PDB file of C-alpha atoms in Angstrom:
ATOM      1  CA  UNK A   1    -108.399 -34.136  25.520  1.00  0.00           C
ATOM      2  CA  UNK A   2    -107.312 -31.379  27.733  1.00  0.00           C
ATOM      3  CA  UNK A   3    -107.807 -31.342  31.213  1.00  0.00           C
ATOM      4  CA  UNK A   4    -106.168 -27.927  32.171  1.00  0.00           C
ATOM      5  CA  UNK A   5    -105.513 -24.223  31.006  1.00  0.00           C
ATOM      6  CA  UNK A   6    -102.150 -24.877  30.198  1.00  0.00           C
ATOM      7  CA  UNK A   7    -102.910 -27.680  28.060  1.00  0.00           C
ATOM      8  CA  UNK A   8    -105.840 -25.313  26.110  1.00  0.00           C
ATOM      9  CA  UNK A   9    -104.802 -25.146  22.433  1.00  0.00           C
ATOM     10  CA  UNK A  10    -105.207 -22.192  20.105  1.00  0.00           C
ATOM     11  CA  UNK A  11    -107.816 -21.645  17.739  1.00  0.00           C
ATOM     12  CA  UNK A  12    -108.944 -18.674  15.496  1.00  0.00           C
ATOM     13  CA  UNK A  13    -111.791 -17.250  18.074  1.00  0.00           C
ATOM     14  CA  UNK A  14    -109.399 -17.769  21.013  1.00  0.00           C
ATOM     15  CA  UNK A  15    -111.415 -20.779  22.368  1.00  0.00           C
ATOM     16  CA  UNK A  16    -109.648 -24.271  22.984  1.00  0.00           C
ATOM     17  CA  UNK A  17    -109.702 -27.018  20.764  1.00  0.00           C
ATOM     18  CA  UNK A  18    -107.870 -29.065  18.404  1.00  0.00           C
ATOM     19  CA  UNK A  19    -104.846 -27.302  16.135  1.00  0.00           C
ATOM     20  CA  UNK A  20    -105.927 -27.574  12.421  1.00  0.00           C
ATOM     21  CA  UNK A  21    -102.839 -26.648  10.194  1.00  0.00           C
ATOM     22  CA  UNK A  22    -105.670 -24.874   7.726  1.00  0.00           C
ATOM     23  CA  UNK A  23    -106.502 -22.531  10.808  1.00  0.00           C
ATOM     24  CA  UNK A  24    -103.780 -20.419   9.075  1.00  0.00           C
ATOM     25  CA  UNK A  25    -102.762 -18.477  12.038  1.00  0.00           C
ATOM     26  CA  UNK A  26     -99.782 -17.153  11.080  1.00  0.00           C
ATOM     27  CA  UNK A  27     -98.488 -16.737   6.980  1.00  0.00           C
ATOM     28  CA  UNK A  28     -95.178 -16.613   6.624  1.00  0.00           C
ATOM     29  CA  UNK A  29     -94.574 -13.173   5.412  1.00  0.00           C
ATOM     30  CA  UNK A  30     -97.123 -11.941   8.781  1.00  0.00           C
ATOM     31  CA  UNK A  31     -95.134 -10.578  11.919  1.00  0.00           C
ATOM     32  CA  UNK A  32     -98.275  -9.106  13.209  1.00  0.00           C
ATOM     33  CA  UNK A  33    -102.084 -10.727  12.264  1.00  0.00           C
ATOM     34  CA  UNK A  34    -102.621 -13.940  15.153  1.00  0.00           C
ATOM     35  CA  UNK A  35    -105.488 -15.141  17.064  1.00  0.00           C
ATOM     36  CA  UNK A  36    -107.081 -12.048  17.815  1.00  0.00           C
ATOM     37  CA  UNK A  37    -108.900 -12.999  21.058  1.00  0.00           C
ATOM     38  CA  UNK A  38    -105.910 -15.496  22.309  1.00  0.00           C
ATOM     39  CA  UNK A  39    -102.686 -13.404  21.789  1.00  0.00           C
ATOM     40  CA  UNK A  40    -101.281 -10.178  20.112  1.00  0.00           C
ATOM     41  CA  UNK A  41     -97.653 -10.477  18.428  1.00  0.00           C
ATOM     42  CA  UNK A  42     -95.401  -7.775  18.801  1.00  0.00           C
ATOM     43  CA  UNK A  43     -92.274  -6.260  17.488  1.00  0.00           C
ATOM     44  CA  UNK A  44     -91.531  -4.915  20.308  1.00  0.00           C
ATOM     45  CA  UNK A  45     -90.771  -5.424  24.614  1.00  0.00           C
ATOM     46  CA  UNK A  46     -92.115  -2.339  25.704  1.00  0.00           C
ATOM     47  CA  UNK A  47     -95.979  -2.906  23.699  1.00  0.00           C
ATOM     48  CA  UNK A  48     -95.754  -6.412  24.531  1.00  0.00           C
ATOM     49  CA  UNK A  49     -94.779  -6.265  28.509  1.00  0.00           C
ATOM     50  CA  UNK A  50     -96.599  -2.218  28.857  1.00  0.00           C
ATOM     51  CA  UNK A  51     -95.215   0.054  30.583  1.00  0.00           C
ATOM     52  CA  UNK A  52     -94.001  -1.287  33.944  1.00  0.00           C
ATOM     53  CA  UNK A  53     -93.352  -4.490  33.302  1.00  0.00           C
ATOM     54  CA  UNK A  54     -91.337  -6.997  34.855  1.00  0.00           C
ATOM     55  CA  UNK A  55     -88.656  -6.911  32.204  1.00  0.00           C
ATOM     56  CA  UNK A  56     -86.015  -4.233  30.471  1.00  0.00           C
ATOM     57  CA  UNK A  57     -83.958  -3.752  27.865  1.00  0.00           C
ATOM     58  CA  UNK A  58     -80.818  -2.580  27.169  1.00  0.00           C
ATOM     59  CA  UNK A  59     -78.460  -2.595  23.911  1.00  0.00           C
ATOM     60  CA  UNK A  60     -74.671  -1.866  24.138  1.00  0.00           C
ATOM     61  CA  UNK A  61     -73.311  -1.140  20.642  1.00  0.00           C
ATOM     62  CA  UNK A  62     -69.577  -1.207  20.728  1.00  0.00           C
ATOM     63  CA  UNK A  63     -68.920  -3.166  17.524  1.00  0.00           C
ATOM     64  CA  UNK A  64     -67.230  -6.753  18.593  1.00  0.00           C
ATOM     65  CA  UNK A  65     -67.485  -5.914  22.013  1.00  0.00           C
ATOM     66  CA  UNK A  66     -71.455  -5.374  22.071  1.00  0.00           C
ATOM     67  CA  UNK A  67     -73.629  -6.599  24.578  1.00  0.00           C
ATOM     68  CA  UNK A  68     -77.585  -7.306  25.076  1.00  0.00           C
ATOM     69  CA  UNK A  69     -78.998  -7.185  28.306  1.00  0.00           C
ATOM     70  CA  UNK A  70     -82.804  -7.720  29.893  1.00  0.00           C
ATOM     71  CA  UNK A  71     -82.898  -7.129  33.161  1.00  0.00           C
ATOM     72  CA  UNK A  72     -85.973  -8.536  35.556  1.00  0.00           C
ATOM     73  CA  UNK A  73     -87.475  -6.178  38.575  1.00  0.00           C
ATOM     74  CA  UNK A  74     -87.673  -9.899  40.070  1.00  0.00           C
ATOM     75  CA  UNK A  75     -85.796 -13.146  40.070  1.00  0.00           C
ATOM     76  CA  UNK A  76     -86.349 -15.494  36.765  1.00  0.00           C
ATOM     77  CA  UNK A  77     -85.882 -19.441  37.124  1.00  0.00           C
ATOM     78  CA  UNK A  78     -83.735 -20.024  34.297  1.00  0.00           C
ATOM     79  CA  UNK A  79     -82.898 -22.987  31.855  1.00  0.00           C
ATOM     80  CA  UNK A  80     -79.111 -22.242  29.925  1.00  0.00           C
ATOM     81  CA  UNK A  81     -77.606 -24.590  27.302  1.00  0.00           C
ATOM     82  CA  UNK A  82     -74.434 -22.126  27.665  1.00  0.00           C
ATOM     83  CA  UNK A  83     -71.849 -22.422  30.149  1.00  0.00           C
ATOM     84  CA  UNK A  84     -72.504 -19.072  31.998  1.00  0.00           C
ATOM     85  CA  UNK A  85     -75.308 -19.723  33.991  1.00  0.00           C
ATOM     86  CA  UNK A  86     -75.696 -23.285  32.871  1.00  0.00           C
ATOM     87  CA  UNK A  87     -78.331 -25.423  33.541  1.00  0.00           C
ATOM     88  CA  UNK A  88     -81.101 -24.377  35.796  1.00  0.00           C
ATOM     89  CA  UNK A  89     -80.640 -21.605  37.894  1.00  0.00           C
ATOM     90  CA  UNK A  90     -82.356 -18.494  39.328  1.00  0.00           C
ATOM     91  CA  UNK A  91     -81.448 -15.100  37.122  1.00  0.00           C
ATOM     92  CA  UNK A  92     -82.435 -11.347  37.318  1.00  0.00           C
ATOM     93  CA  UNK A  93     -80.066 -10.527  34.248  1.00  0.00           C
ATOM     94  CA  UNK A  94     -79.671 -13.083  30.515  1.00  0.00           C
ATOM     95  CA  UNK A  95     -77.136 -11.033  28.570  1.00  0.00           C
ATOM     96  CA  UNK A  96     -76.270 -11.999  24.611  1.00  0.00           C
ATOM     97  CA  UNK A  97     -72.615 -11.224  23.982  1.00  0.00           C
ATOM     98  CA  UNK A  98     -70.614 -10.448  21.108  1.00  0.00           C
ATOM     99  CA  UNK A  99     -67.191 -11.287  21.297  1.00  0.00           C
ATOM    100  CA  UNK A 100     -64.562 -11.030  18.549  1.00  0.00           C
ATOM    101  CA  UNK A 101     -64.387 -13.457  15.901  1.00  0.00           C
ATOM    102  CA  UNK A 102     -61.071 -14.453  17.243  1.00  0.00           C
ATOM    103  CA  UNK A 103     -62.173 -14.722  20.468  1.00  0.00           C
ATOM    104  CA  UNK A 104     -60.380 -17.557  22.628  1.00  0.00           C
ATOM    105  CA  UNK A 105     -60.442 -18.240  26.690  1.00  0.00           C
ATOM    106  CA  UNK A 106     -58.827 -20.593  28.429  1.00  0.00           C
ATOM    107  CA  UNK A 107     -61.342 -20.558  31.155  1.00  0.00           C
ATOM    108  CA  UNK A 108     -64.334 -19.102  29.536  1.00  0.00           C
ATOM    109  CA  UNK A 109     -66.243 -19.196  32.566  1.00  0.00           C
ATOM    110  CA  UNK A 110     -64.069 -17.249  34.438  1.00  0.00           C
ATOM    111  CA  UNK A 111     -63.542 -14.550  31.396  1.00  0.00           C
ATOM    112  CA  UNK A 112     -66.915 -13.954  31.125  1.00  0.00           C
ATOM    113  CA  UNK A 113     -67.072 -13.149  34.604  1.00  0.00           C
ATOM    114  CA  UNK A 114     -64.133 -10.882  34.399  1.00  0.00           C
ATOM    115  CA  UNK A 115     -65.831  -8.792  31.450  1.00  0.00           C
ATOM    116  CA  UNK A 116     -69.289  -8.889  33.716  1.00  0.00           C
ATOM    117  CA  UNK A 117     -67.299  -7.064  36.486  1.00  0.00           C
ATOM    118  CA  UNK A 118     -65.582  -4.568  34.036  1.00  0.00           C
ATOM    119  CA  UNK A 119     -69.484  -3.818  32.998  1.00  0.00           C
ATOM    120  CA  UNK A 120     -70.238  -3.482  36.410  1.00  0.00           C
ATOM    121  CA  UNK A 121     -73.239  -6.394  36.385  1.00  0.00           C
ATOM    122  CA  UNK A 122     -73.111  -8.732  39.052  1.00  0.00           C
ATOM    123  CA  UNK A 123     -72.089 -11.933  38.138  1.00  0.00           C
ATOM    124  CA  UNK A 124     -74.224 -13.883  40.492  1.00  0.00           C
ATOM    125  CA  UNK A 125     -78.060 -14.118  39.027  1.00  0.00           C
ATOM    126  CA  UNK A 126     -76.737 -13.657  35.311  1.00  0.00           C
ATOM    127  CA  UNK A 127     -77.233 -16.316  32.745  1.00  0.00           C
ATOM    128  CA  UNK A 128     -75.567 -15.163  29.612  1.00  0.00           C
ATOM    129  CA  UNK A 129     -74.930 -16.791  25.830  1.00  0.00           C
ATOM    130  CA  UNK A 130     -71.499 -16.072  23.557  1.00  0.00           C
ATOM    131  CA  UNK A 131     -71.983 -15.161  20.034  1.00  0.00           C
ATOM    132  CA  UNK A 132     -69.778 -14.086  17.158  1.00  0.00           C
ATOM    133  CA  UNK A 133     -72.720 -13.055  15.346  1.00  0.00           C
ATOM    134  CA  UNK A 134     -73.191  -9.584  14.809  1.00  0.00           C
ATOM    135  CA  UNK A 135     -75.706  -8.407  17.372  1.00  0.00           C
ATOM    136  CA  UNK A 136     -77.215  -6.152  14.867  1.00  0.00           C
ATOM    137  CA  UNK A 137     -78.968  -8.727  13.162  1.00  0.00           C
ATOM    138  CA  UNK A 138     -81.057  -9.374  16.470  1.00  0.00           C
ATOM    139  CA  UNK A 139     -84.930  -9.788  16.141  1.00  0.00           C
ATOM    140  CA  UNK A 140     -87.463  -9.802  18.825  1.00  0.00           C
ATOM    141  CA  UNK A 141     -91.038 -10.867  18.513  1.00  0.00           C
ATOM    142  CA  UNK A 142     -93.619 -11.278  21.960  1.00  0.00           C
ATOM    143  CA  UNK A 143     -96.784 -12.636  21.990  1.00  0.00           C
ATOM    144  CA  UNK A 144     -99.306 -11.687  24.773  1.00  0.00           C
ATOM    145  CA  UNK A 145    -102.057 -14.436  24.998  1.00  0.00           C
ATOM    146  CA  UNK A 146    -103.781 -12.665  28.260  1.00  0.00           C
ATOM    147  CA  UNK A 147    -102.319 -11.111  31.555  1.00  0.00           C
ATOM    148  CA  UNK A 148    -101.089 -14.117  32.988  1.00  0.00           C
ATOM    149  CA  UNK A 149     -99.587 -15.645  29.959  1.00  0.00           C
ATOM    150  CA  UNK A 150     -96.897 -13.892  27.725  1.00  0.00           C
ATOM    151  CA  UNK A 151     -93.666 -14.977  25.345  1.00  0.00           C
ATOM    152  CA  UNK A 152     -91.003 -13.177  24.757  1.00  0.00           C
ATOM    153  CA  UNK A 153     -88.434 -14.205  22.048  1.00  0.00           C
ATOM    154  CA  UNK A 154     -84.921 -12.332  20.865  1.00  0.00           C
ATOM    155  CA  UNK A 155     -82.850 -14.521  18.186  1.00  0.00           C
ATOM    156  CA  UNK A 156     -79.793 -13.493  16.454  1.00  0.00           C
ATOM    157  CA  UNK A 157     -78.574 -15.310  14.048  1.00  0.00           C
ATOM    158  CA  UNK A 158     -75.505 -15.745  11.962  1.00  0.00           C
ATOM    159  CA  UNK A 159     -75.234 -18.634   9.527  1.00  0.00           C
ATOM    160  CA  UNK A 160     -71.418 -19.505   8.421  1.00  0.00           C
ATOM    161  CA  UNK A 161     -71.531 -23.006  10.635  1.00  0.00           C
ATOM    162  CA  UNK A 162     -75.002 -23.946   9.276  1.00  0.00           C
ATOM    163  CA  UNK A 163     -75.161 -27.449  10.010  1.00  0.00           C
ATOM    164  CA  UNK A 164     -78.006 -30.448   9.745  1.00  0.00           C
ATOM    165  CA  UNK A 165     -78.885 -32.961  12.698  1.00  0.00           C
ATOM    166  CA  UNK A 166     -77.509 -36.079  11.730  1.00  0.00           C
ATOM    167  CA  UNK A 167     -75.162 -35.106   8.839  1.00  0.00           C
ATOM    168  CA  UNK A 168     -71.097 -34.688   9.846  1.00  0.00           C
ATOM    169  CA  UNK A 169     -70.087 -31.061   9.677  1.00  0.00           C
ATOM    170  CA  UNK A 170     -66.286 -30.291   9.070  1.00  0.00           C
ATOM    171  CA  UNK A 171     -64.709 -28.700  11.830  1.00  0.00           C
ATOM    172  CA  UNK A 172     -61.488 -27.935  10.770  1.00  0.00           C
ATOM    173  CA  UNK A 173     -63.341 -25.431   8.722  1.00  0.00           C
ATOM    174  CA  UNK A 174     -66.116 -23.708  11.062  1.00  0.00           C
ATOM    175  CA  UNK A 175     -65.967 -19.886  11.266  1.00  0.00           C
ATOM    176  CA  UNK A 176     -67.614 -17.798  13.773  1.00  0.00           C
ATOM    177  CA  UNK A 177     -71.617 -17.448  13.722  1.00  0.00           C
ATOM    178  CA  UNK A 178     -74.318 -18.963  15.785  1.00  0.00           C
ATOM    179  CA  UNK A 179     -77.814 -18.757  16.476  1.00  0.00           C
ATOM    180  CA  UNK A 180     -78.547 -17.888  19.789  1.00  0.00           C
ATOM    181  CA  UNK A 181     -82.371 -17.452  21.091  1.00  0.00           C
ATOM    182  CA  UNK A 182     -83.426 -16.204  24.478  1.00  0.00           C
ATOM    183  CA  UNK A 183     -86.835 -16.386  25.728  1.00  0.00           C
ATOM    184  CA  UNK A 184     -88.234 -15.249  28.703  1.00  0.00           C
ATOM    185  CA  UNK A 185     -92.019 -16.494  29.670  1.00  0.00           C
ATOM    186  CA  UNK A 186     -94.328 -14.245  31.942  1.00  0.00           C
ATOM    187  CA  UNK A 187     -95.876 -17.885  33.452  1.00  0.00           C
ATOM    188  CA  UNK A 188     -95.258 -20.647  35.765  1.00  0.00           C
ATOM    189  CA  UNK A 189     -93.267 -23.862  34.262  1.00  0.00           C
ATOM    190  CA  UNK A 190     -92.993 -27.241  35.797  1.00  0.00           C
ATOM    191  CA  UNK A 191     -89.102 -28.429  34.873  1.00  0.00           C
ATOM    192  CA  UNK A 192     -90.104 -30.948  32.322  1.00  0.00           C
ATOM    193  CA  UNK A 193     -92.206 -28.219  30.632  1.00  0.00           C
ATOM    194  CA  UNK A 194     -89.090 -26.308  30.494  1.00  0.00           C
ATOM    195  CA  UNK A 195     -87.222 -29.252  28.288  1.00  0.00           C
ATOM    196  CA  UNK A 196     -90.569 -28.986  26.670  1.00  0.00           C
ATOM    197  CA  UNK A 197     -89.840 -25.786  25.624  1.00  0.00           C
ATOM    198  CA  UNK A 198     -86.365 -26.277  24.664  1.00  0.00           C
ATOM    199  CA  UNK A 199     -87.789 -28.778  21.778  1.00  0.00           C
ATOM    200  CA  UNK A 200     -90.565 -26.332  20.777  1.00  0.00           C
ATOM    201  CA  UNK A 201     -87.626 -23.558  20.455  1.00  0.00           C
ATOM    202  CA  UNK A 202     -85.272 -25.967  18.270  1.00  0.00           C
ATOM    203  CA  UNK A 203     -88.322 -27.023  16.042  1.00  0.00           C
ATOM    204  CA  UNK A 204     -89.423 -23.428  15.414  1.00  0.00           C
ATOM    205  CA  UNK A 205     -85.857 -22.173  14.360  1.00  0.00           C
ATOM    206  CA  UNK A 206     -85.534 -25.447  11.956  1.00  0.00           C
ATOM    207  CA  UNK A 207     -89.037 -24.303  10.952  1.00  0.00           C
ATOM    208  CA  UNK A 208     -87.688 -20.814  10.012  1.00  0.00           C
ATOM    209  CA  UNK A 209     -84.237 -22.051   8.598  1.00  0.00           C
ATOM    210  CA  UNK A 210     -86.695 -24.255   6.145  1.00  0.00           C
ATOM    211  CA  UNK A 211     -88.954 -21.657   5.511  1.00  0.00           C
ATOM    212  CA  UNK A 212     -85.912 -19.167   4.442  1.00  0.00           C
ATOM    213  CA  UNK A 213     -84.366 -21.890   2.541  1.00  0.00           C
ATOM    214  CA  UNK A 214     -81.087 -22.165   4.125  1.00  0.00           C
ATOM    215  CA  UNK A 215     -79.171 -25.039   2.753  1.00  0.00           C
ATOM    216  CA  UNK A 216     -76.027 -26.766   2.733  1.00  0.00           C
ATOM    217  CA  UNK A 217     -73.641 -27.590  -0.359  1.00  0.00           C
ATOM    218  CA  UNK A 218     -75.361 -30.833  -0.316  1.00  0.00           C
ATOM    219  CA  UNK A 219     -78.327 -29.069  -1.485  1.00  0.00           C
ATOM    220  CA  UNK A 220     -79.894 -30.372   2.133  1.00  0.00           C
ATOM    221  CA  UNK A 221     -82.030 -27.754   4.467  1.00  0.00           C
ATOM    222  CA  UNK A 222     -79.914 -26.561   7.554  1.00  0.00           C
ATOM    223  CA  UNK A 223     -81.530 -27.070  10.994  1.00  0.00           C
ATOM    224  CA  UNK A 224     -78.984 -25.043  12.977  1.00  0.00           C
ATOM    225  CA  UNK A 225     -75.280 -24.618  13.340  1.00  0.00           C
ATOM    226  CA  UNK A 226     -72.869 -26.029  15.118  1.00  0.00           C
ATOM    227  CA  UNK A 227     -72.806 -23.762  18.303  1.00  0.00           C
ATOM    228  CA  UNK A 228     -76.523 -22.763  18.443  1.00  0.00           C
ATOM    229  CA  UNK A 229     -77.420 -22.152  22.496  1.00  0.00           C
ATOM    230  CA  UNK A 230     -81.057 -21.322  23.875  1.00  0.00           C
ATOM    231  CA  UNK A 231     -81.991 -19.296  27.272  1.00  0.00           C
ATOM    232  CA  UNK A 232     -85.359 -19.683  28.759  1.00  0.00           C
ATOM    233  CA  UNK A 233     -86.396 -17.938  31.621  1.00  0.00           C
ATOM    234  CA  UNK A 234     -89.998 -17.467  33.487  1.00  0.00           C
ATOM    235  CA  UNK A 235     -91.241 -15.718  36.155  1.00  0.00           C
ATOM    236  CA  UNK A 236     -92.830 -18.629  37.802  1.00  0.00           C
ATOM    237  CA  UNK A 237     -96.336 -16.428  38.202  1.00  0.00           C
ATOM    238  CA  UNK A 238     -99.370 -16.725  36.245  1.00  0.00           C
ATOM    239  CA  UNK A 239    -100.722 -19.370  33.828  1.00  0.00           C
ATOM    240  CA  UNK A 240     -99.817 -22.845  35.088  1.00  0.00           C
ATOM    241  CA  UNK A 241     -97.822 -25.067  32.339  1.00  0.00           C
ATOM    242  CA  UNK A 242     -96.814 -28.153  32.593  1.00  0.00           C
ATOM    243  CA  UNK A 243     -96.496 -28.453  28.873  1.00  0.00           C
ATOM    244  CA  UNK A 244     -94.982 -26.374  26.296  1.00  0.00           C
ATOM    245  CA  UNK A 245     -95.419 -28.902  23.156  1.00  0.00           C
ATOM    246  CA  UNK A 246     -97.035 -27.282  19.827  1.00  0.00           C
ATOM    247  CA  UNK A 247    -100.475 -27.963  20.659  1.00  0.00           C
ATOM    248  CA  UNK A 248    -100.590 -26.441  24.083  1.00  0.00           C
ATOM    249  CA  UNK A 249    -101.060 -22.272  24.575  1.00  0.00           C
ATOM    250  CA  UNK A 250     -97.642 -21.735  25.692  1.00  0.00           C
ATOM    251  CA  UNK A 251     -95.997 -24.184  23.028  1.00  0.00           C
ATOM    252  CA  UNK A 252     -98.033 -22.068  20.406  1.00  0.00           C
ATOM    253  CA  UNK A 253     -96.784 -18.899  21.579  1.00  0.00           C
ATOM    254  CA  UNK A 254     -92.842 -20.105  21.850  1.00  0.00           C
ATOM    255  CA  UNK A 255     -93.163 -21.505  18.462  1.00  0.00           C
ATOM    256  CA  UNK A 256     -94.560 -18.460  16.882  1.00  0.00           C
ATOM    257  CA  UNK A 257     -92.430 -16.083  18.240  1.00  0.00           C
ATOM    258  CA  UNK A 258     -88.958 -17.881  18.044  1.00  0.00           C
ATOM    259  CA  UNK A 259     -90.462 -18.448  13.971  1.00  0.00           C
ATOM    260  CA  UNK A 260     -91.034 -14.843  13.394  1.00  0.00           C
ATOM    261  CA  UNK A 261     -88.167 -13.573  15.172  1.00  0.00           C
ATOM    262  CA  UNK A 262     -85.762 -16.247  13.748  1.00  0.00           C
ATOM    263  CA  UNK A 263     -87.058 -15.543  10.527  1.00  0.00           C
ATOM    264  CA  UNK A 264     -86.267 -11.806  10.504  1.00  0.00           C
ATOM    265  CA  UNK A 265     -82.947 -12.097  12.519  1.00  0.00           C
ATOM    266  CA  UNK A 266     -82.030 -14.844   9.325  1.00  0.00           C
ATOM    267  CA  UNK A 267     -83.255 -12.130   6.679  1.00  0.00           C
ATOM    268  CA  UNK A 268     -80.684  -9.467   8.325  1.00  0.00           C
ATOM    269  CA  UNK A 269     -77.851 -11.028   8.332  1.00  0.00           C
ATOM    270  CA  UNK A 270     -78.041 -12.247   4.775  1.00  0.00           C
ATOM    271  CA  UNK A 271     -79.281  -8.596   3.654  1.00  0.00           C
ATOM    272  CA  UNK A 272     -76.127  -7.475   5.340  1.00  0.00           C
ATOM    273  CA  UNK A 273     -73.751 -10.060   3.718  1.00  0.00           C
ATOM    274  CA  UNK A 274     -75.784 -10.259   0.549  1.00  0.00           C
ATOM    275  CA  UNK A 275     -75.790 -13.653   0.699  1.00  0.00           C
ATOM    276  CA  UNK A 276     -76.459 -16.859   3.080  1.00  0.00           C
ATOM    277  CA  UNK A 277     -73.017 -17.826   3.200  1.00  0.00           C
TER     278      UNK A 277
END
């Protein structure tokens, strides 16, 4: 049973209730047809958030030195798996950085806040990610479920480490490419929903690495890579979670939109390459 909003689940006429997988919310080849009376997905920040919302984008395109910033009229609390930012902390910018694929710091930290300064973007309040990838390949998807509740997911993706929990991945032979997913939630999380979240995230992108067919050598279905990262962020207004599993409103809406946007980020880079190296 559910005993609070947050806990509601998601069903076809936007009531709660019980998750049935034949509900067939989503297909896999749909970026847009959900719910209809419990969210909207979108391919894009500026229909999902409207105009003058809380959040904006901006895309640097310098080649290997490219750089993805959202930017927050307010403070975000902020969950980082990455070093620059890590951990919980309160952020007004996440950035997604591209970096050479020979990239190497001896104090990564502290060269990440050297290149923030050169951008002229305060290095207090912003919780960044490092990726090799090629920023081009980035996806976004957002899902509004009402005006106190909405997800917003960017992935990029790039493949060459693809690795599988539990099975031993060589490292003398890794190359760069990572998968790196930021969301940011217009809602209010309790901490433990935000580790909630971080499992939703990971299960969606192993959804979408299944559902492309990504495999290893071994012929067995990649769940990540070796360096994948994840940066959530909320504004700690609106809808009340304390839960972010699969069944719950916000766990629905972090799952769908890390799927869909994983999904297309994954489809990019192999059109690019030609292949899923």
């Amino acid at each position: 049973m559910t005993a609070a909003r947050s806990a509601e689940t998601c069903s076809p006429d936007g009531q709660s209730g019980p998750y049935r997988p034949d509900d067939a919310l989503v297909r896999p080849d749909s970026s847009r047809a959900v719910c209809d009376e419990a969210g909207r997905l979108y391919a894009s920040l500026r229909e999902a958030a409207g105009e003058g919302g809380m959040l904006s984008e901006q895309a640097v395109e310098r080649g290997e030195e490219s750089y993805f910033l959202l930017t927050s009229r307010e403070p975000l609390r902020a969950l980082n798996s990455s070093l620059w930012g890590e951990g919980f902390s309160s952020a007004c910018r996440l950035m997604n950085r591209q970096v050479s694929k020979h990239y190497m710091a001896d104090d990564p930290v502290e060269e990440m806040n050297a290149f923030l300064r050169q951008e002229g973007i305060a290095v207090e309040g912003t919780a960044a990610l490092l990726t090799a990838a090629d920023l081009r390949d980035r996806s976004y998807r957002g899902l509004r479920m009402s005006d106190e509740l909405a997800v917003h997911a960017w992935v990029t993706a790039g493949l060459r480490n693809k690795c599988r929990a539990g099975t031993p991945c060589d490292i003398s032979q890794l190359y760069p490419g990572t998968i790196n997913i930021i969301v940011a939630i217009e809602g209010w999380l309790t901490d433990s929903a935000f580790v909630n979240a971080v499992i939703t995230v990971t299960e969606a992108k192993a959804a979408a690495l299944q559902d492309m067919q990504i495999k290893l050598d071994s012929g067995a279905t990649a769940t990540g890579t070796t360096t994948d990262a994840v940066l959530l962020a909320a504004t700690q207004r609106g809808e009340k979670s304390r839960y972010a599993g699969l069944s719950t409103r916000l766990g629905y809406a972090i799952g769908l939109t890390v799927y869909e946007a994983a999904k297309e980020s994954i489809g990019l880079y192999g059109k690019r390459i030609q292949s899923f190296v």
